[in-house]
Amino acid sequence: MSSIFDFLVIGSGLAGISFAIRASKFGKVALITKDKLIESNSLYAQGGIAASPLSLQDSVEKHVEDTLKAGDGLCNPEVVKEIISESKSAIEELISWGVEFDKENGEFSLAKEGGHSERRILHRGDYTGQEIQTKLIETLLKSKNVEVFENHMAIDLITKFKFIGKRDGVEDECYGAYVLNKKTGDIEIFFSNFVILATGGAGKVYLITSNPDTATGDGVAMARRAGAKIANMEFYQFHPTVLYHHKEKNFLISEAVRGEGGILRTKDGEPFMKKYHPLRDLAPRDVVARAMDTELKKSGAEHVYLDLTHLPKDFIIKRFPKIYQRCLELGIDITSEPIPVAPGAHFMCGGVLTDSYGETTISRLFAIGEVAYTGFHGANRLASNSLLECIFMSKRALKKCLEYPKKIQIPKEDIPPWKSEKTIPQDEKILISHAWDEIRRLMWNYVGVVRSDKRLNRAYERLSIIKRDVMEDYWKYYISADLIELRNIAIVAELIITSAMARKESRGTHFNIDYPFKNDIDFRRDTII
């Protein structure tokens, strides 16, 4: 089975949905998502969306400066300025789609998070991502030119070089993707004039993460296999405060909790951030995560505490209703007792390399949102900048698509259907679950918050063996979502490790104890694979 569309959007987070809404005015859109339409990293964004200027104290220049400082020398200043300069119009567009943000006395209620010099975070309680996702989905479903394919998982991209052959002086082009229909098991071909990767991050590469189970780095892995350039995968941001509880595997305690006065304490009750940074609990995420890692290793404890008990009870419940309710369900009253927290993989600062319009190094293949590396985040993301990037880059990507002079001539006769006659049934699911667990534990132990050459070398050697087995199983068994995801996380893990091994310094979210300082002479540059 094959279908032809003007735009093929892979992923249903804020970047993908906002692109689909806009593109539906100019052509036929297919939006595929491997789970339900609502399920994405965007849904779980608690803190909010940063924009400037929204107060007399703030300015575009201050927001740019904070972003560049967080990016630790690797942001593209032009991209940063472009995105932040358009941040107010991005907010206006969200509001036009029905999104509501908290207000006080008729004015936006602005929060402050780590790394920000001013209050500039718009939010809806502590469920901003949920508010934005649900309102945009409502808008999307009213769009006449959009066809949504839930439980459809992209397997591989279809490109000119893969099927027509590489030719000197000829640019590679993307024609679409092979897609698994998870309900029927059939492999379908989606042809399209433009393919937009909006698949989000890869937190499930790590053992502890704030990401949902769908975050397996699919877009990066597919782009890598297709030959697109990948950038800065060593920079994986670890959120300092993921809830540590045996009944909850990925519940995030928002950055905004510390922004409103939350204090990090050891298990003995001692505040410790004053030892690590002048901003104390409001230090950038990478600093806080490393400080927590140091304290945990020093004490042998499995978690520290985030304490809100000195704040008024009514304020806590009103400002953080979802966090309060979930913790209460787990037996933790955050108004009277501290919250057990530990660092967890949170945001992929690197990704598929794009230009300032979201186009990759393969023509007509775009990447937007967390899957992309645009130069906005650099070596470390400033809190609440990611939703802003999604809105801006989806608009920019569509602009470039519309500037193409004509529709692509897809050589459908040269592109074969998916072949599976050589496969055998996959009965031993233990092989997949075991390999998955091996990769995630290996990445957590050796390529986590703090790294060393010895740990990275060991990770590379062990992953090479695991990846070989994974690839053998992939071509041996019937295709399944689990097998696709396993192959993808193996590829993404390898990209993270090799990128980290190449950077002989410490910068942003990448910290190597063998090279504890920045080296601007040799390494103030992107790592391109």
Short mmCIF file of C-alpha atoms in Angstrom, two decimals:
data_model
loop_
_atom_site.label_atom_id
_atom_site.label_comp_id
_atom_site.label_asym_id
_atom_site.label_seq_id
_atom_site.Cartn_x
_atom_site.Cartn_y
_atom_site.Cartn_z
CA MET A 1 0.00 0.00 0.00
CA SER A 2 1.29 3.49 -0.85
CA SER A 3 -0.06 7.03 -0.48
CA ILE A 4 1.06 10.39 -1.84
CA PHE A 5 0.98 13.63 0.16
CA ASP A 6 2.35 17.14 -0.16
CA PHE A 7 3.73 17.03 3.39
CA LEU A 8 4.61 14.01 5.54
CA VAL A 9 4.99 14.92 9.21
CA ILE A 10 6.54 12.26 11.44
CA GLY A 11 5.75 13.00 15.09
CA SER A 12 2.89 14.60 17.01
CA GLY A 13 4.54 16.97 19.48
CA LEU A 14 4.24 20.74 19.36
CA ALA A 15 6.64 21.05 16.40
CA GLY A 16 4.86 18.46 14.27
CA ILE A 17 1.31 19.53 15.04
CA SER A 18 1.98 23.25 14.59
CA PHE A 19 3.64 22.52 11.23
CA ALA A 20 0.69 20.36 10.14
CA ILE A 21 -1.84 23.06 11.09
CA ARG A 22 0.02 25.65 9.04
CA ALA A 23 0.81 23.37 6.09
CA SER A 24 -2.80 22.22 5.76
CA LYS A 25 -3.59 25.58 4.14
CA PHE A 26 -1.20 24.80 1.28
CA GLY A 27 -1.55 21.09 0.58
CA LYS A 28 -2.42 17.59 1.72
CA VAL A 29 -0.76 16.61 5.00
CA ALA A 30 -0.15 13.19 6.51
CA LEU A 31 0.76 13.22 10.19
CA ILE A 32 1.97 9.87 11.50
CA THR A 33 2.55 9.11 15.15
CA LYS A 34 3.64 5.80 16.63
CA ASP A 35 1.27 6.10 19.59
CA LYS A 36 -1.78 8.23 20.29
CA LEU A 37 -1.84 11.73 18.85
CA ILE A 38 -1.58 13.24 22.32
CA GLU A 39 1.55 11.29 23.37
CA SER A 40 4.79 13.27 23.03
CA ASN A 41 7.51 15.01 25.03
CA SER A 42 5.62 18.28 24.58
CA LEU A 43 2.71 16.88 26.58
CA TYR A 44 4.91 16.54 29.67
CA ALA A 45 6.41 20.04 29.60
CA GLN A 46 5.53 21.39 33.02
CA GLY A 47 7.42 24.66 33.30
CA GLY A 48 6.18 26.66 30.33
CA ILE A 49 7.35 28.66 27.35
CA ALA A 50 9.84 31.53 27.49
CA ALA A 51 9.20 34.77 25.61
CA SER A 52 10.51 38.34 25.71
CA PRO A 53 9.81 41.08 26.44
CA LEU A 54 6.71 40.47 28.54
CA SER A 55 7.64 42.89 31.35
CA LEU A 56 9.26 46.28 31.71
CA GLN A 57 12.26 44.64 33.39
CA ASP A 58 12.93 42.24 30.52
CA SER A 59 14.13 42.60 26.93
CA VAL A 60 15.01 40.53 23.88
CA GLU A 61 18.65 41.33 24.54
CA LYS A 62 18.51 39.91 28.09
CA HIS A 63 16.82 36.74 26.88
CA VAL A 64 19.41 36.36 24.10
CA GLU A 65 22.23 36.85 26.60
CA ASP A 66 20.80 34.21 28.96
CA THR A 67 20.40 31.74 26.08
CA LEU A 68 23.95 32.30 24.82
CA LYS A 69 25.32 31.93 28.34
CA ALA A 70 23.50 28.62 28.82
CA GLY A 71 24.69 27.42 25.40
CA ASP A 72 28.26 27.83 26.60
CA GLY A 73 29.84 29.14 23.41
CA LEU A 74 28.17 26.87 20.86
CA CYS A 75 24.89 28.67 20.11
CA ASN A 76 24.47 30.29 16.72
CA PRO A 77 23.91 33.94 17.80
CA GLU A 78 21.95 34.80 14.66
CA VAL A 79 19.53 31.90 15.15
CA VAL A 80 19.14 32.76 18.85
CA LYS A 81 18.30 36.38 18.08
CA GLU A 82 15.88 35.43 15.27
CA ILE A 83 13.91 33.00 17.43
CA ILE A 84 13.73 35.19 20.54
CA SER A 85 12.84 38.30 18.52
CA GLU A 86 9.78 36.41 17.26
CA SER A 87 8.84 34.96 20.66
CA LYS A 88 5.97 37.37 21.37
CA SER A 89 4.37 36.62 18.00
CA ALA A 90 4.73 32.90 18.76
CA ILE A 91 2.76 33.41 21.97
CA GLU A 92 0.09 35.36 20.10
CA GLU A 93 -0.23 32.50 17.63
CA LEU A 94 -0.66 29.95 20.42
CA ILE A 95 -3.36 32.10 22.00
CA SER A 96 -5.11 32.34 18.60
CA TRP A 97 -5.22 28.52 18.63
CA GLY A 98 -7.00 28.59 21.98
CA VAL A 99 -4.08 28.15 24.39
CA GLU A 100 -4.60 29.82 27.77
CA PHE A 101 -1.83 30.98 30.11
CA ASP A 102 -2.17 31.89 33.78
CA LYS A 103 -2.84 35.53 34.58
CA GLU A 104 -2.91 37.72 37.68
CA ASN A 105 -4.87 40.97 37.67
CA GLY A 106 -5.28 40.74 33.92
CA GLU A 107 -1.55 40.36 33.23
CA PHE A 108 0.41 37.22 32.41
CA SER A 109 1.72 35.41 35.48
CA LEU A 110 5.41 35.06 34.66
CA ALA A 111 7.67 32.45 36.26
CA LYS A 112 11.43 32.38 36.59
CA GLU A 113 13.58 29.28 36.06
CA GLY A 114 17.24 28.34 36.31
CA GLY A 115 19.52 30.39 34.07
CA HIS A 116 16.97 33.15 33.43
CA SER A 117 17.79 36.66 34.65
CA GLU A 118 14.14 37.77 34.61
CA ARG A 119 10.65 36.35 34.98
CA ARG A 120 9.60 35.49 31.41
CA ILE A 121 8.03 31.99 31.53
CA LEU A 122 4.37 31.80 30.57
CA HIS A 123 2.66 28.78 32.06
CA ARG A 124 -0.62 27.06 32.77
CA GLY A 125 -0.23 25.77 36.31
CA ASP A 126 2.40 23.04 36.04
CA TYR A 127 0.82 21.40 32.99
CA THR A 128 1.67 23.90 30.25
CA GLY A 129 2.60 21.22 27.72
CA GLN A 130 -0.73 19.47 28.24
CA GLU A 131 -2.61 22.74 27.76
CA ILE A 132 -0.78 23.52 24.51
CA GLN A 133 -1.02 19.97 23.12
CA THR A 134 -4.74 19.55 23.73
CA LYS A 135 -5.64 22.95 22.25
CA LEU A 136 -3.46 22.43 19.18
CA ILE A 137 -4.90 18.96 18.61
CA GLU A 138 -8.38 20.48 18.67
CA THR A 139 -7.26 22.95 16.01
CA LEU A 140 -5.53 20.23 13.99
CA LEU A 141 -8.60 18.00 13.88
CA LYS A 142 -10.61 20.87 12.41
CA SER A 143 -8.15 21.18 9.53
CA LYS A 144 -9.62 19.64 6.36
CA ASN A 145 -6.35 18.76 4.62
CA VAL A 146 -4.77 16.73 7.45
CA GLU A 147 -4.96 12.96 7.72
CA VAL A 148 -3.75 11.57 11.06
CA PHE A 149 -2.29 8.06 11.27
CA GLU A 150 -2.07 6.91 14.89
CA ASN A 151 -0.13 3.74 15.78
CA HIS A 152 2.02 4.17 12.67
CA MET A 153 5.77 4.05 13.13
CA ALA A 154 8.29 5.27 10.56
CA ILE A 155 10.96 2.66 9.86
CA ASP A 156 13.27 4.23 7.29
CA LEU A 157 13.39 7.24 5.01
CA ILE A 158 13.22 6.83 1.25
CA THR A 159 15.93 8.85 -0.51
CA LYS A 160 17.28 9.24 -4.03
CA PHE A 161 20.77 7.96 -3.20
CA LYS A 162 19.38 4.85 -1.54
CA PHE A 163 17.37 3.67 -4.55
CA ILE A 164 18.47 5.64 -7.61
CA GLY A 165 22.15 5.73 -6.70
CA LYS A 166 24.58 8.49 -5.79
CA ARG A 167 25.77 10.72 -8.62
CA ASP A 168 28.54 13.30 -8.57
CA GLY A 169 27.24 16.84 -8.30
CA VAL A 170 23.66 15.67 -7.64
CA GLU A 171 21.95 16.52 -4.35
CA ASP A 172 20.27 13.77 -2.38
CA GLU A 173 16.50 14.09 -1.98
CA CYS A 174 13.93 12.58 0.36
CA TYR A 175 10.84 11.01 -1.21
CA GLY A 176 9.02 9.70 1.85
CA ALA A 177 9.22 6.83 4.32
CA TYR A 178 8.47 3.17 4.96
CA VAL A 179 5.97 3.02 7.82
CA LEU A 180 4.83 0.17 10.06
CA ASN A 181 1.10 -0.03 10.74
CA LYS A 182 1.33 -1.32 14.31
CA LYS A 183 -2.24 -2.64 14.33
CA THR A 184 -2.06 -4.70 11.11
CA GLY A 185 1.68 -5.37 10.95
CA ASP A 186 1.73 -4.15 7.33
CA ILE A 187 4.53 -1.97 5.95
CA GLU A 188 3.10 1.01 4.06
CA ILE A 189 4.88 3.51 1.81
CA PHE A 190 4.19 7.20 2.30
CA PHE A 191 5.43 9.34 -0.61
CA SER A 192 5.67 13.07 -0.12
CA ASN A 193 7.07 16.27 -1.60
CA PHE A 194 8.48 17.16 1.83
CA VAL A 195 9.23 15.04 4.88
CA ILE A 196 9.32 16.71 8.29
CA LEU A 197 10.97 14.87 11.16
CA ALA A 198 9.35 16.00 14.42
CA THR A 199 10.01 12.87 16.44
CA GLY A 200 11.27 14.51 19.64
CA GLY A 201 14.11 13.30 21.82
CA ALA A 202 15.78 10.09 22.96
CA GLY A 203 15.52 9.98 26.75
CA LYS A 204 14.80 6.23 26.73
CA VAL A 205 18.44 5.68 25.72
CA TYR A 206 19.10 6.26 29.43
CA LEU A 207 17.94 4.26 32.43
CA ILE A 208 16.45 7.24 34.29
CA THR A 209 14.59 9.83 32.24
CA SER A 210 11.74 12.31 32.40
CA ASN A 211 10.69 11.34 28.86
CA PRO A 212 7.75 9.11 27.89
CA ASP A 213 8.34 5.62 26.48
CA THR A 214 8.01 6.93 22.91
CA ALA A 215 11.25 8.98 23.15
CA THR A 216 13.62 6.52 21.45
CA GLY A 217 15.54 8.80 19.09
CA ASP A 218 13.74 7.52 15.97
CA GLY A 219 14.24 10.65 13.87
CA VAL A 220 17.97 10.93 14.55
CA ALA A 221 18.51 7.23 13.82
CA MET A 222 16.52 7.36 10.57
CA ALA A 223 18.34 10.49 9.41
CA ARG A 224 21.69 8.91 10.26
CA ARG A 225 20.87 5.79 8.23
CA ALA A 226 19.79 7.99 5.32
CA GLY A 227 23.13 9.85 5.36
CA ALA A 228 22.09 13.19 6.89
CA LYS A 229 24.60 14.99 9.09
CA ILE A 230 24.15 14.76 12.88
CA ALA A 231 25.51 17.35 15.32
CA ASN A 232 26.47 17.68 18.99
CA MET A 233 25.04 14.44 20.31
CA GLU A 234 27.39 14.54 23.30
CA PHE A 235 25.26 17.31 24.78
CA TYR A 236 22.40 15.51 26.51
CA GLN A 237 20.75 17.60 29.18
CA PHE A 238 19.97 15.89 32.46
CA HIS A 239 17.13 17.41 34.41
CA PRO A 240 18.21 17.63 38.05
CA THR A 241 14.82 16.84 39.54
CA VAL A 242 13.08 13.70 38.39
CA LEU A 243 10.88 12.22 41.14
CA TYR A 244 12.64 9.27 42.79
CA HIS A 245 9.95 6.73 43.66
CA HIS A 246 9.59 3.00 43.02
CA LYS A 247 6.06 3.45 41.65
CA GLU A 248 6.86 6.29 39.25
CA LYS A 249 9.53 5.93 36.56
CA ASN A 250 9.57 9.28 34.73
CA PHE A 251 7.63 11.97 36.59
CA LEU A 252 9.34 15.34 36.32
CA ILE A 253 9.48 17.90 39.12
CA SER A 254 9.50 21.16 37.18
CA GLU A 255 12.38 23.61 37.08
CA ALA A 256 9.78 26.17 38.15
CA VAL A 257 9.67 24.57 41.61
CA ARG A 258 13.19 25.88 42.25
CA GLY A 259 12.26 29.07 40.43
CA GLU A 260 9.60 29.70 43.06
CA GLY A 261 11.99 29.09 45.96
CA GLY A 262 12.50 25.32 46.21
CA ILE A 263 15.75 24.33 47.96
CA LEU A 264 17.85 21.25 47.22
CA ARG A 265 19.01 19.45 50.36
CA THR A 266 21.03 16.36 51.17
CA LYS A 267 19.31 13.47 52.94
CA ASP A 268 20.61 15.05 56.16
CA GLY A 269 18.68 18.24 55.36
CA GLU A 270 21.67 20.42 54.44
CA PRO A 271 21.30 22.82 51.47
CA PHE A 272 24.27 22.22 49.16
CA MET A 273 23.99 24.33 46.00
CA LYS A 274 25.75 27.31 47.63
CA LYS A 275 28.97 25.27 47.35
CA TYR A 276 28.67 24.94 43.58
CA HIS A 277 27.33 28.15 42.02
CA PRO A 278 26.56 31.78 42.99
CA LEU A 279 22.95 31.34 41.78
CA ARG A 280 22.60 28.41 44.19
CA ASP A 281 19.38 26.49 43.42
CA LEU A 282 18.75 28.62 40.33
CA ALA A 283 22.01 27.62 38.64
CA PRO A 284 21.78 26.17 35.09
CA ARG A 285 20.64 22.58 34.86
CA ASP A 286 24.02 21.08 33.99
CA VAL A 287 25.60 22.67 37.07
CA VAL A 288 22.79 21.48 39.34
CA ALA A 289 22.82 17.95 37.89
CA ARG A 290 26.59 17.62 38.40
CA ALA A 291 26.33 19.01 41.92
CA MET A 292 23.67 16.42 42.73
CA ASP A 293 25.75 13.66 41.15
CA THR A 294 28.73 14.71 43.32
CA GLU A 295 26.64 14.73 46.50
CA LEU A 296 25.09 11.35 45.70
CA LYS A 297 28.46 9.73 44.99
CA LYS A 298 29.92 11.29 48.14
CA SER A 299 27.14 10.06 50.42
CA GLY A 300 26.21 6.83 48.64
CA ALA A 301 22.58 7.96 48.67
CA GLU A 302 20.22 7.29 45.75
CA HIS A 303 18.50 10.66 45.86
CA VAL A 304 18.52 14.12 47.43
CA TYR A 305 15.52 16.23 48.47
CA LEU A 306 13.78 19.24 46.96
CA ASP A 307 12.19 21.22 49.78
CA LEU A 308 9.15 23.50 49.38
CA THR A 309 7.85 23.29 52.91
CA HIS A 310 8.88 26.87 53.76
CA LEU A 311 6.45 28.22 51.13
CA PRO A 312 2.73 28.87 51.82
CA LYS A 313 0.60 25.74 51.41
CA ASP A 314 -2.07 27.48 49.31
CA PHE A 315 0.56 28.87 46.94
CA ILE A 316 2.14 25.44 46.40
CA ILE A 317 -1.19 23.78 45.61
CA LYS A 318 -2.28 26.56 43.24
CA ARG A 319 1.07 26.91 41.43
CA PHE A 320 1.87 23.20 41.16
CA PRO A 321 -1.45 21.34 41.15
CA LYS A 322 -0.34 18.38 39.07
CA ILE A 323 2.90 17.83 40.98
CA TYR A 324 1.06 18.19 44.30
CA GLN A 325 -1.64 15.70 43.28
CA ARG A 326 0.70 13.07 41.83
CA CYS A 327 3.05 13.20 44.82
CA LEU A 328 0.07 12.98 47.18
CA GLU A 329 -1.09 9.83 45.34
CA LEU A 330 2.35 8.37 46.04
CA GLY A 331 2.17 9.27 49.73
CA ILE A 332 4.22 12.50 49.61
CA ASP A 333 2.61 15.75 50.79
CA ILE A 334 4.94 18.34 49.24
CA THR A 335 3.50 21.10 51.44
CA SER A 336 4.84 19.42 54.58
CA GLU A 337 7.66 17.09 53.46
CA PRO A 338 10.49 17.33 50.92
CA ILE A 339 10.38 15.58 47.54
CA PRO A 340 12.95 12.82 46.79
CA VAL A 341 14.62 13.64 43.46
CA ALA A 342 17.51 12.47 41.27
CA PRO A 343 18.88 13.60 37.88
CA GLY A 344 17.39 12.05 34.74
CA ALA A 345 17.92 12.32 30.98
CA HIS A 346 15.69 15.13 29.83
CA PHE A 347 16.57 16.93 26.59
CA MET A 348 18.67 16.16 23.54
CA CYS A 349 20.54 19.39 22.77
CA GLY A 350 22.11 17.91 19.63
CA GLY A 351 20.30 16.23 16.76
CA VAL A 352 19.88 16.23 13.01
CA LEU A 353 21.88 19.16 11.64
CA THR A 354 19.69 21.76 9.92
CA ASP A 355 19.97 25.24 8.48
CA SER A 356 18.07 28.15 10.03
CA TYR A 357 14.94 26.97 8.17
CA GLY A 358 15.03 23.42 9.51
CA GLU A 359 16.23 21.76 6.30
CA THR A 360 18.73 18.96 6.76
CA THR A 361 21.68 18.09 4.53
CA ILE A 362 19.23 16.02 2.44
CA SER A 363 17.01 18.11 0.19
CA ARG A 364 13.31 18.22 1.12
CA LEU A 365 13.99 16.51 4.46
CA PHE A 366 13.35 18.84 7.40
CA ALA A 367 13.86 18.36 11.14
CA ILE A 368 12.13 20.56 13.73
CA GLY A 369 11.83 20.49 17.49
CA GLU A 370 14.00 18.38 19.78
CA VAL A 371 15.10 16.03 16.98
CA ALA A 372 16.92 18.91 15.26
CA TYR A 373 20.13 20.80 15.91
CA THR A 374 19.57 24.36 14.70
CA GLY A 375 22.23 26.09 16.80
CA PHE A 376 19.62 27.57 19.16
CA HIS A 377 20.54 25.52 22.24
CA GLY A 378 24.28 25.10 21.75
CA ALA A 379 25.92 23.00 24.43
CA ASN A 380 23.04 23.35 26.89
CA ARG A 381 19.39 24.37 26.64
CA LEU A 382 18.03 27.27 28.65
CA ALA A 383 14.90 26.16 30.51
CA SER A 384 11.58 26.65 28.67
CA ASN A 385 13.22 27.65 25.39
CA SER A 386 12.32 24.38 23.64
CA LEU A 387 8.59 25.00 23.10
CA LEU A 388 9.48 28.41 21.67
CA GLU A 389 11.88 26.78 19.20
CA CYS A 390 9.18 24.31 18.11
CA ILE A 391 6.73 27.07 17.20
CA PHE A 392 9.29 29.23 15.42
CA MET A 393 11.01 26.47 13.44
CA SER A 394 7.77 24.89 12.24
CA LYS A 395 6.85 28.26 10.74
CA ARG A 396 10.29 28.70 9.18
CA ALA A 397 10.32 25.17 7.75
CA LEU A 398 7.00 25.69 6.00
CA LYS A 399 8.25 28.98 4.57
CA LYS A 400 11.18 27.20 2.91
CA CYS A 401 8.97 24.37 1.65
CA LEU A 402 6.74 26.91 -0.08
CA GLU A 403 9.75 28.55 -1.72
CA TYR A 404 10.58 25.37 -3.67
CA PRO A 405 9.74 26.10 -7.33
CA LYS A 406 7.75 22.95 -8.11
CA LYS A 407 6.59 19.62 -6.79
CA ILE A 408 9.12 16.81 -6.76
CA GLN A 409 9.01 14.12 -9.42
CA ILE A 410 9.01 10.98 -7.27
CA PRO A 411 10.38 7.94 -9.15
CA LYS A 412 7.86 5.58 -7.59
CA GLU A 413 8.61 2.83 -10.11
CA ASP A 414 12.20 2.64 -8.79
CA ILE A 415 11.20 2.29 -5.14
CA PRO A 416 10.38 -1.30 -4.17
CA PRO A 417 7.82 -2.41 -1.60
CA TRP A 418 9.12 -3.55 1.75
CA LYS A 419 10.62 -7.04 1.56
CA SER A 420 10.18 -9.44 4.48
CA GLU A 421 10.20 -12.91 2.97
CA LYS A 422 13.59 -13.75 4.56
CA THR A 423 12.45 -13.10 8.12
CA ILE A 424 11.44 -15.64 10.75
CA PRO A 425 9.08 -15.15 13.69
CA GLN A 426 10.48 -13.33 16.71
CA ASP A 427 9.52 -15.61 19.59
CA GLU A 428 12.21 -14.70 22.07
CA LYS A 429 11.16 -11.22 23.22
CA ILE A 430 13.63 -11.60 26.08
CA LEU A 431 16.38 -10.81 23.55
CA ILE A 432 14.89 -7.38 22.87
CA SER A 433 14.15 -6.52 26.50
CA HIS A 434 17.59 -7.67 27.63
CA ALA A 435 19.45 -5.68 24.95
CA TRP A 436 17.30 -2.62 25.68
CA ASP A 437 18.12 -2.86 29.38
CA GLU A 438 21.84 -3.39 28.66
CA ILE A 439 22.06 -0.25 26.52
CA ARG A 440 20.17 1.95 28.98
CA ARG A 441 22.22 0.83 31.99
CA LEU A 442 25.47 1.12 30.08
CA MET A 443 24.60 4.68 28.99
CA TRP A 444 23.52 5.66 32.50
CA ASN A 445 26.63 4.28 34.20
CA TYR A 446 29.29 5.30 31.67
CA VAL A 447 27.88 8.17 29.56
CA GLY A 448 25.76 10.00 32.11
CA VAL A 449 26.07 13.27 34.01
CA VAL A 450 29.84 12.85 34.60
CA ARG A 451 32.10 11.04 32.11
CA SER A 452 35.71 9.94 31.72
CA ASP A 453 37.82 8.55 28.88
CA LYS A 454 37.88 5.14 30.55
CA ARG A 455 34.09 5.04 30.93
CA LEU A 456 33.53 6.21 27.36
CA ASN A 457 35.95 3.66 25.90
CA ARG A 458 34.34 0.88 27.88
CA ALA A 459 30.88 2.02 26.78
CA TYR A 460 31.97 2.05 23.14
CA GLU A 461 33.46 -1.45 23.31
CA ARG A 462 30.43 -2.96 25.01
CA LEU A 463 27.92 -1.15 22.83
CA SER A 464 29.69 -2.41 19.70
CA ILE A 465 28.96 -5.98 20.75
CA ILE A 466 25.35 -5.24 21.68
CA LYS A 467 24.75 -3.28 18.48
CA ARG A 468 26.11 -6.15 16.35
CA ASP A 469 23.61 -8.52 17.95
CA VAL A 470 20.78 -6.01 17.58
CA MET A 471 21.47 -5.59 13.86
CA GLU A 472 21.60 -9.34 13.33
CA ASP A 473 18.23 -9.74 15.07
CA TYR A 474 16.76 -6.83 13.13
CA TRP A 475 17.37 -8.50 9.75
CA LYS A 476 16.52 -11.97 11.04
CA TYR A 477 13.08 -11.44 12.61
CA TYR A 478 9.71 -10.09 11.56
CA ILE A 479 9.66 -6.33 11.90
CA SER A 480 8.02 -4.98 15.08
CA ALA A 481 7.85 -1.66 16.90
CA ASP A 482 10.04 -3.04 19.70
CA LEU A 483 12.71 -4.15 17.24
CA ILE A 484 12.65 -0.82 15.38
CA GLU A 485 13.04 1.10 18.63
CA LEU A 486 15.85 -1.15 19.81
CA ARG A 487 17.78 -0.58 16.58
CA ASN A 488 17.19 3.17 16.93
CA ILE A 489 18.40 3.49 20.52
CA ALA A 490 21.51 1.43 19.65
CA ILE A 491 22.34 3.89 16.87
CA VAL A 492 21.63 6.96 19.00
CA ALA A 493 23.68 5.57 21.89
CA GLU A 494 26.62 5.06 19.52
CA LEU A 495 26.27 8.65 18.25
CA ILE A 496 26.31 10.00 21.81
CA ILE A 497 29.34 7.94 22.78
CA THR A 498 31.42 8.71 19.68
CA SER A 499 30.59 12.43 19.92
CA ALA A 500 31.56 12.46 23.62
CA MET A 501 34.82 10.65 22.87
CA ALA A 502 35.70 13.29 20.26
CA ARG A 503 35.25 16.25 22.62
CA LYS A 504 38.37 16.48 24.81
CA GLU A 505 37.06 19.19 27.12
CA SER A 506 34.13 19.96 29.42
CA ARG A 507 31.45 22.30 28.13
CA GLY A 508 27.72 22.68 28.72
CA THR A 509 26.10 19.35 29.52
CA HIS A 510 29.24 17.38 28.57
CA PHE A 511 31.57 16.97 31.54
CA ASN A 512 34.66 14.75 31.34
CA ILE A 513 36.75 14.46 34.53
CA ASP A 514 39.88 13.89 32.38
CA TYR A 515 39.35 17.28 30.71
CA PRO A 516 37.55 19.35 33.37
CA PHE A 517 37.97 22.72 31.64
CA LYS A 518 36.78 24.35 28.43
CA ASN A 519 39.18 24.47 25.48
CA ASP A 520 37.98 27.28 23.23
CA ILE A 521 41.00 27.03 20.95
CA ASP A 522 40.33 23.45 19.81
CA PHE A 523 36.72 22.73 20.70
CA ARG A 524 34.60 25.86 20.36
CA ARG A 525 32.91 24.16 17.42
CA ASP A 526 30.12 21.71 16.73
CA THR A 527 30.77 17.97 16.61
CA ILE A 528 29.53 16.88 13.18
CA ILE A 529 29.01 13.24 12.22
#
